XYZ file of C-alpha atoms in Angstrom:
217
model
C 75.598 96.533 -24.348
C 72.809 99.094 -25.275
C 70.766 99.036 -28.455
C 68.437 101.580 -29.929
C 65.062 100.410 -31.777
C 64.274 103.447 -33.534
C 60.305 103.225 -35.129
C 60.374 105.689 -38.212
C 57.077 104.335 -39.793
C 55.268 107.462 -39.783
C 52.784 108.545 -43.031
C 52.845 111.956 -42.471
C 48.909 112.740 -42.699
C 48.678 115.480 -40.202
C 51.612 116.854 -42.000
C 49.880 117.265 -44.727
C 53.496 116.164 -46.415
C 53.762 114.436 -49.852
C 56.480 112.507 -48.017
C 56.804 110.889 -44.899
C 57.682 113.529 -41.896
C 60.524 111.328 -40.979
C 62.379 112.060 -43.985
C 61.319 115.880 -44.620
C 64.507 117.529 -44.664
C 65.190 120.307 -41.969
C 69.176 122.439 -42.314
C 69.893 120.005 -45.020
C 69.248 116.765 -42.944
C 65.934 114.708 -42.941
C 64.452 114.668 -39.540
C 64.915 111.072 -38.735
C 69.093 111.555 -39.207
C 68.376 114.491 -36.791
C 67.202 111.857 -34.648
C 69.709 109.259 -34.924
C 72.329 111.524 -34.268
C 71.611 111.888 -30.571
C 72.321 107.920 -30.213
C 75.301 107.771 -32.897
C 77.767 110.182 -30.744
C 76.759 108.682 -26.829
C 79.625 106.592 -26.346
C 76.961 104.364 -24.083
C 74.953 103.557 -26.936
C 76.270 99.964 -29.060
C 73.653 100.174 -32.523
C 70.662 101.350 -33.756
C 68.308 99.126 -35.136
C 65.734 101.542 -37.981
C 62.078 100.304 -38.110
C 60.816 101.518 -41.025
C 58.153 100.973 -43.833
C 59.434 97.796 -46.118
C 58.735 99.873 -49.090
C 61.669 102.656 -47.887
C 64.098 100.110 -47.024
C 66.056 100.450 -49.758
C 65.621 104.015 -50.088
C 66.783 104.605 -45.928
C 69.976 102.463 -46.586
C 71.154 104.082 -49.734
C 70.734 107.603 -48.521
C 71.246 107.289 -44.104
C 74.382 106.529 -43.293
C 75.851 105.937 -39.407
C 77.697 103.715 -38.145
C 75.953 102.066 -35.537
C 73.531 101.272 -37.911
C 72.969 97.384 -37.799
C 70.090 97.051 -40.180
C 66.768 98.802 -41.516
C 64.108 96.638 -40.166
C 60.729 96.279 -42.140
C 57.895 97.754 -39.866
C 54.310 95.803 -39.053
C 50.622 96.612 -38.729
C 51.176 98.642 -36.560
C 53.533 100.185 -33.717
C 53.398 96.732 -31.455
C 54.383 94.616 -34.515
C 57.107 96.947 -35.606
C 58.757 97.142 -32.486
C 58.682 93.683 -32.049
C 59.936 93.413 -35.860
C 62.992 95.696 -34.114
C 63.786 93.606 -30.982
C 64.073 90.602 -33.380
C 67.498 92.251 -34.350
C 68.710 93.404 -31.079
C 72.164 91.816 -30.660
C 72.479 88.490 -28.112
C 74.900 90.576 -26.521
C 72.498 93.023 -25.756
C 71.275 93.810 -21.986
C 69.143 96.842 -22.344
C 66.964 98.297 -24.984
C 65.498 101.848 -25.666
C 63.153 102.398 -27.829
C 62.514 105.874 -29.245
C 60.324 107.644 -31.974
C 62.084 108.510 -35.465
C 60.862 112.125 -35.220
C 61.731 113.197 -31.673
C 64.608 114.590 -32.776
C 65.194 116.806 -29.457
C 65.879 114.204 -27.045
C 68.916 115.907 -24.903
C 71.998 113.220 -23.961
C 71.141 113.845 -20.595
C 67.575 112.104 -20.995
C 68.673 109.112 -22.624
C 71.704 109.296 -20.364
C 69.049 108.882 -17.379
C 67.071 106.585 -18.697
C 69.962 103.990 -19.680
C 70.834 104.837 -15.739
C 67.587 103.779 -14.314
C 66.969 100.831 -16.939
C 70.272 99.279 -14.986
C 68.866 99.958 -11.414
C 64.941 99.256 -11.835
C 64.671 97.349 -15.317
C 62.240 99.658 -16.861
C 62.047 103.414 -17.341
C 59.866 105.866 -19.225
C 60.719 109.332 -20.544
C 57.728 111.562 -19.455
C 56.845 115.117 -18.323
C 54.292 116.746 -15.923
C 51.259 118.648 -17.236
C 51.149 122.536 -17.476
C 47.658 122.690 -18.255
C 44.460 121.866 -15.803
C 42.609 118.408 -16.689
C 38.739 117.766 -17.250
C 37.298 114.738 -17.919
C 34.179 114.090 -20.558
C 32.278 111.300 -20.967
C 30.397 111.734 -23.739
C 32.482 114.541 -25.199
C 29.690 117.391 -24.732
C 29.752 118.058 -20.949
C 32.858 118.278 -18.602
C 32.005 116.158 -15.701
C 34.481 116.191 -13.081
C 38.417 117.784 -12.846
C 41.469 115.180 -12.174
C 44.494 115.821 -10.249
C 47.360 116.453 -12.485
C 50.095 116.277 -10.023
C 49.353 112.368 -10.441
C 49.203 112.882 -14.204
C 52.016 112.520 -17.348
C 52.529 113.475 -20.672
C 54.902 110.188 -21.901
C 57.747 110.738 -24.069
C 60.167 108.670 -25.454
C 63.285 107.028 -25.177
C 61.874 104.436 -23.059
C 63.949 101.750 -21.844
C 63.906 98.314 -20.819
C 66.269 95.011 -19.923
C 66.302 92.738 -22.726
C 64.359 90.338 -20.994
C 61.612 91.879 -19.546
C 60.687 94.209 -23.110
C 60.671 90.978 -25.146
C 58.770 88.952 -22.570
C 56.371 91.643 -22.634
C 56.101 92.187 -26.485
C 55.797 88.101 -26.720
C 52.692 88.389 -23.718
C 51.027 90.717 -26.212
C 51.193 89.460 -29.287
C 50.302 85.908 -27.985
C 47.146 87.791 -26.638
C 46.158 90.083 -29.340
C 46.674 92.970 -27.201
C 47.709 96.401 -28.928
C 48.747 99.647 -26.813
C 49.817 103.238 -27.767
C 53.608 102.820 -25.937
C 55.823 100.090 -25.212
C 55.647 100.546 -21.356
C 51.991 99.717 -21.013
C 52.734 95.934 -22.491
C 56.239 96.083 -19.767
C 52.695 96.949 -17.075
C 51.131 94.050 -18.017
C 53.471 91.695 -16.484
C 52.922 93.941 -13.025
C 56.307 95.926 -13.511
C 56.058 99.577 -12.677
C 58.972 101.433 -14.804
C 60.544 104.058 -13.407
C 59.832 107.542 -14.188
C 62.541 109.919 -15.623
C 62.356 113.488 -16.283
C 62.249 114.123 -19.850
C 61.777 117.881 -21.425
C 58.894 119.729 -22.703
C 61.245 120.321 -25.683
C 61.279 116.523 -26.924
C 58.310 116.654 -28.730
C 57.502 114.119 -31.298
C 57.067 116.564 -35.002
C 53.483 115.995 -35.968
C 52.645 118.699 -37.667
C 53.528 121.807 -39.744
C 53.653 123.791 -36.478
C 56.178 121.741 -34.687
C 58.785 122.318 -37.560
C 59.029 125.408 -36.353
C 60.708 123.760 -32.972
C 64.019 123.954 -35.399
C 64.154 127.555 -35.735
């Protein structure tokens, strides 16, 4: 069984929205339901669990409607405690979890088809890309002091995609130790696993601004 944490608990700042970006609608559909549609019709996915701001709850249930919706989840502090918030839903049933942003809306089924794939044959696997661009590193943000290799470098996307087990031993390990981290795979690091890499798409970007709408036209 495969379930689905999707974290919608954007504010929509760099928007410059007077709503949240996840529910800005986009050819009549808010781009969150954009996003849950690429799980709802992949036969190999079992429910979707919704993080998303308590405050919205009611407003997400009344007006987002799929069926593999199992519940809209009240989000934390911040993206470690609402994921974790998530995972406390995941069915017992459950053997692997991704995890994926509420406005990526692009993900192809062929990523999350991989990444389901590798999650069974390595128990951990991250969506990611390889850099176009060249890559300088600054120390004090005035001078560039040296170049790094970017063959050895990623951009990280999501789904990403874990066995039950190891994604909530990991999420337990930080919490228990304060720690905080910008994805779910460096906590997964932590306990010394190395996920797997899978090719994602320098179309799945996550819609952060007004300029990335424009990825729907």
């Amino acid at each position: 069984m495969t379930s689905v944490i999707i974290v919608a608990g954007g504010k929509g700042l760099r928007m410059g929205s007077e709503i949240p970006k996840q529910y800005i609608k986009i050819n009549g559909k808010m781009i969150l339901e954009h996003t849950i549609e690429k799980f709802q019709e992949l036969d190999c996915v079992d429910e979707i669990i919704i993080v998303t701001p308590k405050n919205d709850i009611l407003f997400c249930e009344e007006e987002i409607k799929f069926d593999k919706i199992k519940k809209f989840v009240a989000g934390g502090e911040n993206r470690r405690d609402s994921v974790y918030n998530g995972l406390k839903y995941v069915s017992k049933n459950s053997g692997i979890v991704l995890v994926h942003d509420g406005v990526r809306p692009f993900v192809s089924n062929e990523i999350i088809r991989n990444v389901i794939g590798a999650v069974k044959e390595h128990g951990s696997a991250v969506t990611a890309v390889s850099l176009k661009d060249s890559i300088k590193f600054s120390k004090d943000g005035e001078f560039f002091e040296k170049s790094l290799d970017r063959s050895k470098l990623y951009l990280i996307q999501t789904p990403q995609g874990f066995k039950k087990d190891i994604i909530t031993k990991a999420y337990e390990n930080a919490i228990n130790q304060g720690l905080d981290g910008t994805d779910d795979s460096c906590f997964v690091e932590l306990l010394g696993i190395k996920p797997k890499i899978v090719l994602g798409s320098y179309r799945n970007i996550k819609i952060t601004t007004k300029d990335d709408l424009e990825a729907f036209r």
